[in-house]
Short mmCIF file of C-alpha atoms and ligand atoms in Angstrom, two decimals:
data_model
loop_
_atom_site.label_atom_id
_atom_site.label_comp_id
_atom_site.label_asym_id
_atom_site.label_seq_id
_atom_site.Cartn_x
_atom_site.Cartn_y
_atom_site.Cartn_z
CA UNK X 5 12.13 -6.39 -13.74
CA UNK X 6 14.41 -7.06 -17.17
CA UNK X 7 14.71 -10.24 -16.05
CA UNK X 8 11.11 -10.72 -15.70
CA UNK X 9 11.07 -9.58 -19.25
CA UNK X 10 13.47 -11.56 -20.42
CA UNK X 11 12.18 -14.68 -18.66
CA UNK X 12 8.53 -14.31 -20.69
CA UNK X 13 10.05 -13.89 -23.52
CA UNK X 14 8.24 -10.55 -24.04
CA UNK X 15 9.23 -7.84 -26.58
CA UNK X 16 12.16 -6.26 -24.99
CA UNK X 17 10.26 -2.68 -25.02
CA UNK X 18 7.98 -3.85 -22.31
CA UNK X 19 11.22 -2.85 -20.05
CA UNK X 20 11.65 0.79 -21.48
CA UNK X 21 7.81 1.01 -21.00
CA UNK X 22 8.17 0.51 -17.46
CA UNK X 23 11.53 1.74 -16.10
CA UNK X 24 10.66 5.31 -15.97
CA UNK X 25 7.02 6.86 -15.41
CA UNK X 26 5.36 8.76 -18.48
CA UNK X 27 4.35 11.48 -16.87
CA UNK X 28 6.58 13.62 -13.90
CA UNK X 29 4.66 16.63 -11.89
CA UNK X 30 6.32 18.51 -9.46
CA UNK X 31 5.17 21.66 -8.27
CA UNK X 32 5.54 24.15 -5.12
CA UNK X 33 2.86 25.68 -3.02
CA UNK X 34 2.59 27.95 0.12
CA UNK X 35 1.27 26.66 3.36
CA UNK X 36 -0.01 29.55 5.54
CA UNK X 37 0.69 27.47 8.94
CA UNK X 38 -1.62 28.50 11.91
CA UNK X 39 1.10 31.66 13.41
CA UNK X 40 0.80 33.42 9.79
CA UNK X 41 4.20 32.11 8.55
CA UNK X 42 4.41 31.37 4.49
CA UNK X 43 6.21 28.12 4.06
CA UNK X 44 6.48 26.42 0.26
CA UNK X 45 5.98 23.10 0.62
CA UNK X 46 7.17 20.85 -2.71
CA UNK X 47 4.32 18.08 -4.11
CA UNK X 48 4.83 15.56 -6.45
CA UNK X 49 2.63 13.13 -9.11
CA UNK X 50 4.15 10.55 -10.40
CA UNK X 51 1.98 8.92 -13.30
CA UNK X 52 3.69 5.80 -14.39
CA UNK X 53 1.73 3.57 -16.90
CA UNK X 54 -1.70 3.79 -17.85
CA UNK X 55 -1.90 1.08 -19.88
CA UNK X 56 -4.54 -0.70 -18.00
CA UNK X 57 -6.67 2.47 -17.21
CA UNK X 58 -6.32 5.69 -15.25
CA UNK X 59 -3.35 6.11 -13.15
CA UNK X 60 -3.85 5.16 -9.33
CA UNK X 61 -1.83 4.93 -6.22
CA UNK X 62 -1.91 7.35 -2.84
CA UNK X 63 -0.63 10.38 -1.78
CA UNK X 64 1.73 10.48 0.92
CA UNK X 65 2.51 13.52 3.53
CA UNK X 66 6.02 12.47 5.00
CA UNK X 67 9.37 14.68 5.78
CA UNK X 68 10.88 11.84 3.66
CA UNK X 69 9.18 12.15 0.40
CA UNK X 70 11.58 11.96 -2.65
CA UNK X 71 11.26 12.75 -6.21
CA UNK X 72 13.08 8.87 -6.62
CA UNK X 73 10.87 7.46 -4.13
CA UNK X 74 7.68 9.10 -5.29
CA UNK X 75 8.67 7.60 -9.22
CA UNK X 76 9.59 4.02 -7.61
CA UNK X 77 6.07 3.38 -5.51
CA UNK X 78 4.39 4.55 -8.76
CA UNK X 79 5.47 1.85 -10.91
CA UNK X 80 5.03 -0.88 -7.98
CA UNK X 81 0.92 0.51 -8.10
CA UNK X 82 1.07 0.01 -12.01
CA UNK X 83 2.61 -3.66 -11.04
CA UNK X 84 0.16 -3.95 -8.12
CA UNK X 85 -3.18 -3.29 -10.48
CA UNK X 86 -1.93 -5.46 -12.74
CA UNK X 87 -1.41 -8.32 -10.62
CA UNK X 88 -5.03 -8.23 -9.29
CA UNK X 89 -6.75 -7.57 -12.09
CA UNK X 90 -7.79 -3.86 -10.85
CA UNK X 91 -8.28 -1.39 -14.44
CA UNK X 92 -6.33 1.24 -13.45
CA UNK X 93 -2.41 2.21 -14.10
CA UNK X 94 -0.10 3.05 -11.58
CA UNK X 95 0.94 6.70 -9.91
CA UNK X 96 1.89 7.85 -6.68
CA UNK X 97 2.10 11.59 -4.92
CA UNK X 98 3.74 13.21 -2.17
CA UNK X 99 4.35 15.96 -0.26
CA UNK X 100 7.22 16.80 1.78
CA UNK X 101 5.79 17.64 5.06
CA UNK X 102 5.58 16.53 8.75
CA UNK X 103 1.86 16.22 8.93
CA UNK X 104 2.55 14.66 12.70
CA UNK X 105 3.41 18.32 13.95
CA UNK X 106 1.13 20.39 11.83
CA UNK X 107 -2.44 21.18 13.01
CA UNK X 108 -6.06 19.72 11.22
CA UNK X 109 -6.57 23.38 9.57
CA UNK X 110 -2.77 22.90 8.31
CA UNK X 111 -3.48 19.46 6.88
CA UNK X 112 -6.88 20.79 5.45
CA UNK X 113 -4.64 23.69 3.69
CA UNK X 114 -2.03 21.74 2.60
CA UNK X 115 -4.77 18.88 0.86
CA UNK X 116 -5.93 22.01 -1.13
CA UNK X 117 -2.85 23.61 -2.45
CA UNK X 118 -1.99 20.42 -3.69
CA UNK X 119 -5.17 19.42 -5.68
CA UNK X 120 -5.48 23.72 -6.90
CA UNK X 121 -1.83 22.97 -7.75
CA UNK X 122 -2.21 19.44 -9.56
CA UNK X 123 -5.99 19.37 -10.10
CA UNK X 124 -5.63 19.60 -14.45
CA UNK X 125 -3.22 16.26 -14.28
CA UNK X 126 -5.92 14.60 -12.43
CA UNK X 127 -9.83 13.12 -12.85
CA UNK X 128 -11.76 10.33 -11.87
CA UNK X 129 -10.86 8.40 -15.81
CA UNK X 130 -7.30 10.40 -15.78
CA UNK X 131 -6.20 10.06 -12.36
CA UNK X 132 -7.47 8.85 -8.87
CA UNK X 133 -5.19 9.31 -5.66
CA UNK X 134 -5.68 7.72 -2.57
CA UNK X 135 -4.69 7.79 1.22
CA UNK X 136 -1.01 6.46 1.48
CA UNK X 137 1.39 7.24 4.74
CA UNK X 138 0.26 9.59 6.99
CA UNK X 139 -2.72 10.94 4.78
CA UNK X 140 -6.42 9.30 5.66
CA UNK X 141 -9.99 9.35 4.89
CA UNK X 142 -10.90 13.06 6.35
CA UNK X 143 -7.67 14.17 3.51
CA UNK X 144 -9.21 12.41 0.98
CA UNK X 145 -12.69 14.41 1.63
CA UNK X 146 -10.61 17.91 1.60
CA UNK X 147 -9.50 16.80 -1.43
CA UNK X 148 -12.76 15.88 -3.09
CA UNK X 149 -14.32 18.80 -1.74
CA UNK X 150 -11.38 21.38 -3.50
CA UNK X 151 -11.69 19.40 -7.08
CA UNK X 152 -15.60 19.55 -6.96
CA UNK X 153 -14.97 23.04 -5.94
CA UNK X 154 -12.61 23.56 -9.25
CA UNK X 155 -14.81 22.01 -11.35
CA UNK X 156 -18.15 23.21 -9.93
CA UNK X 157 -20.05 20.03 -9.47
CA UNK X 158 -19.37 17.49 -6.95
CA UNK X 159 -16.90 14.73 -8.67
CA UNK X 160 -16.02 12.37 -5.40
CA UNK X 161 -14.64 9.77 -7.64
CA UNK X 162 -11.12 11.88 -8.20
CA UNK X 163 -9.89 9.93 -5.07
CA UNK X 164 -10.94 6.96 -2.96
CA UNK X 165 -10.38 6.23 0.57
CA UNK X 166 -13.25 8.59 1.46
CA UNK X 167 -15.31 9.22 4.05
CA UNK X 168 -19.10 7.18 3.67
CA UNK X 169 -21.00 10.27 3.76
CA UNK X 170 -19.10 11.25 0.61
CA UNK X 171 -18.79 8.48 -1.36
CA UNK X 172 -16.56 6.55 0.52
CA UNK X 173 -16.69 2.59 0.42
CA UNK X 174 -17.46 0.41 3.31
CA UNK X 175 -14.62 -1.56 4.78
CA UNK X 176 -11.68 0.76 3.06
CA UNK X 177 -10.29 1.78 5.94
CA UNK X 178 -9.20 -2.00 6.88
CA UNK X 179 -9.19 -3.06 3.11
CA UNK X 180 -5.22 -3.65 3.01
CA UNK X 181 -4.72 -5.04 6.08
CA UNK X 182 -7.54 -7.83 5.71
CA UNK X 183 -6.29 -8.54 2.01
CA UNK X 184 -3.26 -9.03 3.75
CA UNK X 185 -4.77 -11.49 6.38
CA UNK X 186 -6.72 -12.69 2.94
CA UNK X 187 -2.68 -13.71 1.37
CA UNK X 188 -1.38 -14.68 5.16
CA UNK X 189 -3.78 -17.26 5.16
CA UNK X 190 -3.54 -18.66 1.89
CA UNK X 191 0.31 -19.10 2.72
CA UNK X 192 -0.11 -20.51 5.70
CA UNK X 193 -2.53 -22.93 4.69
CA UNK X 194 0.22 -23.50 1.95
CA UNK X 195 3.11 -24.36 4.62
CA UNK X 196 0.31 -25.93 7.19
CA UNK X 197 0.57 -23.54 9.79
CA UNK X 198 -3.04 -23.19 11.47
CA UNK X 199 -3.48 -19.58 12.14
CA UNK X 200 -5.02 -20.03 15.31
CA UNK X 201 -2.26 -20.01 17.74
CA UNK X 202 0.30 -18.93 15.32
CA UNK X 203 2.76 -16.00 16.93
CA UNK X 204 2.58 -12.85 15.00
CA UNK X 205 4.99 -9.96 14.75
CA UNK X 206 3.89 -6.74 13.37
CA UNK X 207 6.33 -3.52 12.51
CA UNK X 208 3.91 -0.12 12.24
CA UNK X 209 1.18 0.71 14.59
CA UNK X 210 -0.25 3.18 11.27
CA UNK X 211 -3.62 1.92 9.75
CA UNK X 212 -1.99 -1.24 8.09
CA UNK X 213 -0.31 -2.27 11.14
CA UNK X 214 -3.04 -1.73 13.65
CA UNK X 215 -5.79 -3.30 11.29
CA UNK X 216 -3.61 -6.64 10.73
CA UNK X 217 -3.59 -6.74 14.21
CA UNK X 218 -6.98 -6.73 14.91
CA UNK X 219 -7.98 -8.67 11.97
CA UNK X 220 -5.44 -11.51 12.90
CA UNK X 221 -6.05 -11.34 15.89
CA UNK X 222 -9.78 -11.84 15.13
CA UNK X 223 -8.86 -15.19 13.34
CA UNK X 224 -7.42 -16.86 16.20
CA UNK X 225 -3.53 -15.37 16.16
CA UNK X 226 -1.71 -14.47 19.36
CA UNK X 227 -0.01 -10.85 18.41
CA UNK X 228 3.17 -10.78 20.30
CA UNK X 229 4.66 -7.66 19.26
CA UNK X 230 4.00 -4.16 17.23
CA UNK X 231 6.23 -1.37 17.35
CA UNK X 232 5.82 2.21 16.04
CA UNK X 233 8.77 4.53 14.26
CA UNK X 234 9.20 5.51 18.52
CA UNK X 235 9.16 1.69 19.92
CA UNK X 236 7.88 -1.64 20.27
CA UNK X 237 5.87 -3.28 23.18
CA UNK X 238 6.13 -7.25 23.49
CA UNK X 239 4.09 -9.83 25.58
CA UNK X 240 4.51 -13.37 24.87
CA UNK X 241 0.86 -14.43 25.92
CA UNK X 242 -0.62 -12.22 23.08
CA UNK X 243 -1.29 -8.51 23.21
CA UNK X 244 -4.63 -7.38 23.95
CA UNK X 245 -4.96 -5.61 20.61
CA UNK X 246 -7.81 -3.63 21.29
CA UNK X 247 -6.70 -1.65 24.12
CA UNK X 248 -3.68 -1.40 21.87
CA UNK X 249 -5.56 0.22 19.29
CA UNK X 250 -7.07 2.59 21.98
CA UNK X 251 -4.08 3.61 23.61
CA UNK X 252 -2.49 4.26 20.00
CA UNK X 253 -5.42 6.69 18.88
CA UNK X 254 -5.37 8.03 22.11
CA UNK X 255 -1.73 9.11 22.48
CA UNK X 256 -0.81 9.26 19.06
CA UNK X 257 1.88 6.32 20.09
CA UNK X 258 2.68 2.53 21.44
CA UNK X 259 5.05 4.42 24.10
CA UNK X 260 3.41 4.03 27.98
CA UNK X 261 1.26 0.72 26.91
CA UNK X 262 0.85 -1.06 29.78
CA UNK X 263 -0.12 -4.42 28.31
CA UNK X 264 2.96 -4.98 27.29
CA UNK X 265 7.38 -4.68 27.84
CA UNK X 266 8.75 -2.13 25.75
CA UNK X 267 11.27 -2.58 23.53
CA UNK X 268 13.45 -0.68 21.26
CA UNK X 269 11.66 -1.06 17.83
CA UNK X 270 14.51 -3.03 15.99
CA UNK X 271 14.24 -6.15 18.32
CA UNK X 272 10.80 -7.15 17.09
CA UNK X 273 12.44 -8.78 14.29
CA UNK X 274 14.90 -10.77 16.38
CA UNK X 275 11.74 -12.62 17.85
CA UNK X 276 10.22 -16.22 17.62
CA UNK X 277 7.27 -16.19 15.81
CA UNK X 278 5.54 -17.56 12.76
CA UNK X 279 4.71 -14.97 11.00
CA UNK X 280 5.71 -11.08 10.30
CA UNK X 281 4.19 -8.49 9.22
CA UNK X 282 6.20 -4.91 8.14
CA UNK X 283 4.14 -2.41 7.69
CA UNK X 284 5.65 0.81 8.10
CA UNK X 285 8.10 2.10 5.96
CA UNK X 286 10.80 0.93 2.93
CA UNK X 287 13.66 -0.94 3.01
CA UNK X 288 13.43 -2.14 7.19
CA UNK X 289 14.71 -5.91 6.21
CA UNK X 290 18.25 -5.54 5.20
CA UNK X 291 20.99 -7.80 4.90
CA UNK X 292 21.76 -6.82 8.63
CA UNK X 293 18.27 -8.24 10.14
CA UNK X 294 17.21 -10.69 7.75
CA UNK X 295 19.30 -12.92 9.01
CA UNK X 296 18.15 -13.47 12.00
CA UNK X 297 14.41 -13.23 11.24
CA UNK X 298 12.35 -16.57 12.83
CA UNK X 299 9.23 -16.15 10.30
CA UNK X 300 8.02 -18.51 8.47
CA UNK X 301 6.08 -16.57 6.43
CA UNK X 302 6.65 -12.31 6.05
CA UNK X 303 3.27 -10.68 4.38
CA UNK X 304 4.72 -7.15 3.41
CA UNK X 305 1.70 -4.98 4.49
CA UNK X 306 4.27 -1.97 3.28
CA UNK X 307 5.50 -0.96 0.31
CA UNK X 308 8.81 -1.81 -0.74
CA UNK X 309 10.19 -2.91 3.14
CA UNK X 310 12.74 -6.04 2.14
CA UNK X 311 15.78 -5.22 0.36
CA UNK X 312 17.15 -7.34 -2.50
CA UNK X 313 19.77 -8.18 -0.67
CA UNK X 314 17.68 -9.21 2.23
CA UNK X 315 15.09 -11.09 -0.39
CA UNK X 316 17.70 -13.38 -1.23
CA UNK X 317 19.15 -14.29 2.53
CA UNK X 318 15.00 -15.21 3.31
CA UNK X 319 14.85 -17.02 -0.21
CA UNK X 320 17.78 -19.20 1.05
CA UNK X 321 16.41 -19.52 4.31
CA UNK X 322 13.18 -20.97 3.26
CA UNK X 323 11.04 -17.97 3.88
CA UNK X 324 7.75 -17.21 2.34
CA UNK X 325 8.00 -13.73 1.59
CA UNK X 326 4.53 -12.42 0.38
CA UNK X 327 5.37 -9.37 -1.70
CA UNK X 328 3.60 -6.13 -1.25
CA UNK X 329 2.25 -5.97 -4.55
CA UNK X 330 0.40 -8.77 -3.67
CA UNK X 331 0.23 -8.13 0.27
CA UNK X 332 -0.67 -4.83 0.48
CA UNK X 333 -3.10 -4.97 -2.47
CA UNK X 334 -6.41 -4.76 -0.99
CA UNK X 335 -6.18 -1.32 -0.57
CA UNK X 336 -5.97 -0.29 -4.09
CA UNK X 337 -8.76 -3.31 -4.61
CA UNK X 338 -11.22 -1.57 -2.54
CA UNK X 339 -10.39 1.22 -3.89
CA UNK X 340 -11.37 0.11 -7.34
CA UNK X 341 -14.71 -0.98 -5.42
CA UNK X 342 -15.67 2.45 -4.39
CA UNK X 343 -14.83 4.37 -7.88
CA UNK X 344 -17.13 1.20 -9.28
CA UNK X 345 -19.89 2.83 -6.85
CA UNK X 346 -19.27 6.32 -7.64
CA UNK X 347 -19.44 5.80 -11.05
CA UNK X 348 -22.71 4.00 -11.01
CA UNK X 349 -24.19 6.06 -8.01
CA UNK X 350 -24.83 2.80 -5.46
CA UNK X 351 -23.56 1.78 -2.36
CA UNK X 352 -22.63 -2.04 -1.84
CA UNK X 353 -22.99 -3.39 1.43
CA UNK X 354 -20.01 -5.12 3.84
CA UNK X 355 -20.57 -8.33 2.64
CA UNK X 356 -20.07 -8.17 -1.21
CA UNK X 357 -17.06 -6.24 -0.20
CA UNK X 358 -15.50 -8.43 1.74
CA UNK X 359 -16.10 -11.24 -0.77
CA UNK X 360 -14.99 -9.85 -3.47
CA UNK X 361 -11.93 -8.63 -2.15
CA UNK X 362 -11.27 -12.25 -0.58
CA UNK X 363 -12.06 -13.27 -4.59
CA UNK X 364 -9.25 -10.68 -5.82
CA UNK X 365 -6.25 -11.08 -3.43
CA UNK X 366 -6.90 -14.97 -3.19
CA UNK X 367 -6.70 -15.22 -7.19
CA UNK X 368 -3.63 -12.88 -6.86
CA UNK X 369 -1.76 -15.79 -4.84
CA UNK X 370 -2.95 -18.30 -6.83
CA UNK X 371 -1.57 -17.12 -10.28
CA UNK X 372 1.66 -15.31 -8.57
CA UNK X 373 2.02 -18.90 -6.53
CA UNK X 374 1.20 -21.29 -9.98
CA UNK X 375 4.06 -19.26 -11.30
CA UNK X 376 7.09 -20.48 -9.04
CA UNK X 377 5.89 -23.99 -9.05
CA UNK X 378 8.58 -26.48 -10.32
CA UNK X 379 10.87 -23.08 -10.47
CA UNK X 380 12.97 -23.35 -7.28
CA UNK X 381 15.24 -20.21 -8.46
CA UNK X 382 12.58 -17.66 -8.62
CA UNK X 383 10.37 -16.57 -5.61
CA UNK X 384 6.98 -15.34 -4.62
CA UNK X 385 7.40 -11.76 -5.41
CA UNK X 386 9.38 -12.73 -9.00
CA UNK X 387 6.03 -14.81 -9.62
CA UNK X 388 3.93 -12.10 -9.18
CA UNK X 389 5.97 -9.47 -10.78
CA UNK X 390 6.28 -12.23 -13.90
CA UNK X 391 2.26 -12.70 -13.90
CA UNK X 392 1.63 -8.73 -13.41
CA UNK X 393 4.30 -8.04 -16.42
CA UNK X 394 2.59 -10.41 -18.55
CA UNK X 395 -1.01 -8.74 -18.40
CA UNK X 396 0.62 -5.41 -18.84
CA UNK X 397 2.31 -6.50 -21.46
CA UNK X 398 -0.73 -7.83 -23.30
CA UNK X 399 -2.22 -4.58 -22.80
CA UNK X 400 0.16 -2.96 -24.51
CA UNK X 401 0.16 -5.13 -27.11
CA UNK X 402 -3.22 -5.17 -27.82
CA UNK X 403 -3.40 -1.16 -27.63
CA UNK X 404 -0.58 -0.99 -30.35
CA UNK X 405 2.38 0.23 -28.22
CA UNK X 406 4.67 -2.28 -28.80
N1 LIG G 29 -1.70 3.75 -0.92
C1 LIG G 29 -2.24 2.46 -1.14
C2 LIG G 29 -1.23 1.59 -1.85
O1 LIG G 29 -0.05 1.83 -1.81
C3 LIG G 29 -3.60 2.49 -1.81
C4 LIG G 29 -3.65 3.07 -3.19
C5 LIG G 29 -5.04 3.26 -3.76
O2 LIG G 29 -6.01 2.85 -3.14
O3 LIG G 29 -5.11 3.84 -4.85
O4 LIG G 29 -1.56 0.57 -2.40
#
């Protein structure tokens, strides 16, 4: 990011502004589970700029959550709104839990604690959380429901993701993975490869993963592999992604999909194919896969999944990497569409969604993409963190900070 900075020519404080989040909340809270055992669980909130408007970014429930990690994917969402023109700073929670063994009345509990526990740091113009890994819709409405409770009058717009019924916004559910279809086709018509036909690889059978699918799918694309954190299932004629998506919500995995040859879940990224898709979890293209990697183009449906290390093997190799900020922005975009609604009280329908989000992400690419032009030594996601920095920066300038 200095180099960003430096590159722009911007006021050398634009840096310290960003490296570390303003605000740090960590707190501890008891989850009775379901046999009557106390447990503490640890929750985090990290609010990293707000120079834009009210921190926003998800809440994830993962065994994995760290304090670092938790700071790092809040100042991505700060770079994120800023790159598509979303008013809202960045932030990012967590709780360190293993929501995939615990029961619904567990999850219900635990979405509680953690707004009674954090509810004063946020507010639909302070802060506005969000469904992130392993937390969805029905968490989101737990957690409306507690900080109307606290506040004694219903006040939906402290998170989005939610359920219709309760101020939720049509199409959110899908939002990131078809503004990722939204930047996969921009890049491909970029590189003229015609999406119908074209081979797709997908890591992460979670809602980003199994969306894309479907959505890609839709558009003409043969899927020819997803995997899931247990394994991957391949068929070179195309998957049929709907029974995939069945079996998945089903089971609760890919494993025993008949449609398909398992695999271990690494070798999905070994295959032939035009495009790629990771969607699960960080740092899953390293310097030891990258390498090897047949995309043409990789739309990063997750946050933070190349490494710089492996950024710079793909650079070399003529890869298109589309970064996440950009990639995986449509969530956060529809997410600005439904806190628009609940703060004017209407509902919009599919349509004006769909179109405005197409609007956002394709401007995204656009600007990000206008910025490498005639620059061979910087890349897509450089471009986008160069065009994100500079509207921050003029935020900050304009509000007197630096
Ligand atoms: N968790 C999503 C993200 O990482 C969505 C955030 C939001 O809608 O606020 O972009």
């Amino acid at each position: 990011m200095y180099h960003c900075v430096q590159e722009l020519d911007l006021n050398e404080s634009t840096y310290e502004y960003l490296k570390e989040p303003f605000r740090f909340i960590e707190v501890s809270f008891p989850l009775k589970t379901d046999s009557g055992e106390v447990k503490f669980l640890k929750g985090y909130r990290s609010q990293h700029n707000n120079a834009l408007g009210p921190y926003k970014g998800g809440i994830r429930f993962h065994p994995e959550v760290t304090v670092e990690e938790t700071k790092a994917l809040s100042m991505w969402m700060t770079l994120k709104c800023a790159l598509v023109g979303v008013p809202f700073g960045g932030g990012k929670g967590g709780v360190v839990c293993d929501p995939r063994s615990m029961s619904m009345r567990e999850k219900e509990r635990v979405s509680r604690e953690y707004i009674r526990s954090m509810g004063n740091f946020l507010g639909p113009q302070i802060d506005i959380p969000a469904p992130d890994v392993y937390t969805d819709a029905q968490v989101m409405a737990w957690m409306a429901d507690e900080y109307s409770n606290i506040k004694q009058q219903p006040a939906f717009g402290v998170v989005t993701g939610k359920p219709l019924p309760v101020g939720g916004c049509i199409g959110r559910e899908e939002a990131t993975s078809r503004g990722c279809v939204y930047a996969v086709k921009e890049a491909a018509n970029i590189l003229n490869i015609p999406l119908d036909g074209a081979r797709v690889v997908i890591q992460g059978a979670g809602n980003v993963g199994i969306h894309a699918a479907r959505l890609l799918d839709y558009a003409g694309a043969k899927i020819i592999a997803i995997s899931d954190s247990r394994g991957g299932v391949i068929n070179q004629e195309g998957l049929d992604v709907n029974q995939v998506y069945h079996h998945k919500k089903k089971t609760g995995a890919l494993k025993g999909f008949e449609g398909g040859d398992a695999v271990e879940a690494w070798e999905i990224f070994d295959l032939d194919c035009e495009i790629m898709i990771p969607a699960a979890m960080e740092k899953q293209i390293t310097e030891k896969n990258a390498g090897s990697i047949k995309a043409k183009i990789i739309a990063e449906g997750a946050n933070g999944p190349t490494t710089p290390e492996a950024d710079k093997i793909l650079k070399d190799r003529g890869v298109l990497v589309i970064p996440d900020i950009l990639a995986n922005a449509g969530g956060v975009t529809v997410s600005y569409f439904e806190w628009v609604q609940n703060n004017y009280g209407f509902q919009w329908n599919q349509g004006k969604v769909n179109q405005q989000l197409e609007q956002k992400i394709t401007d995204a690419f656009r600007m990000a993409y206008d910025f490498i032009q005639n620059r061979t030594e910087i890349d897509m996601r450089t471009g986008a963190y160069m065009y994100a920095i500079r509207r921050l920066a003029e935020a900050m300038e304009y509000r007197g900070w630096l």
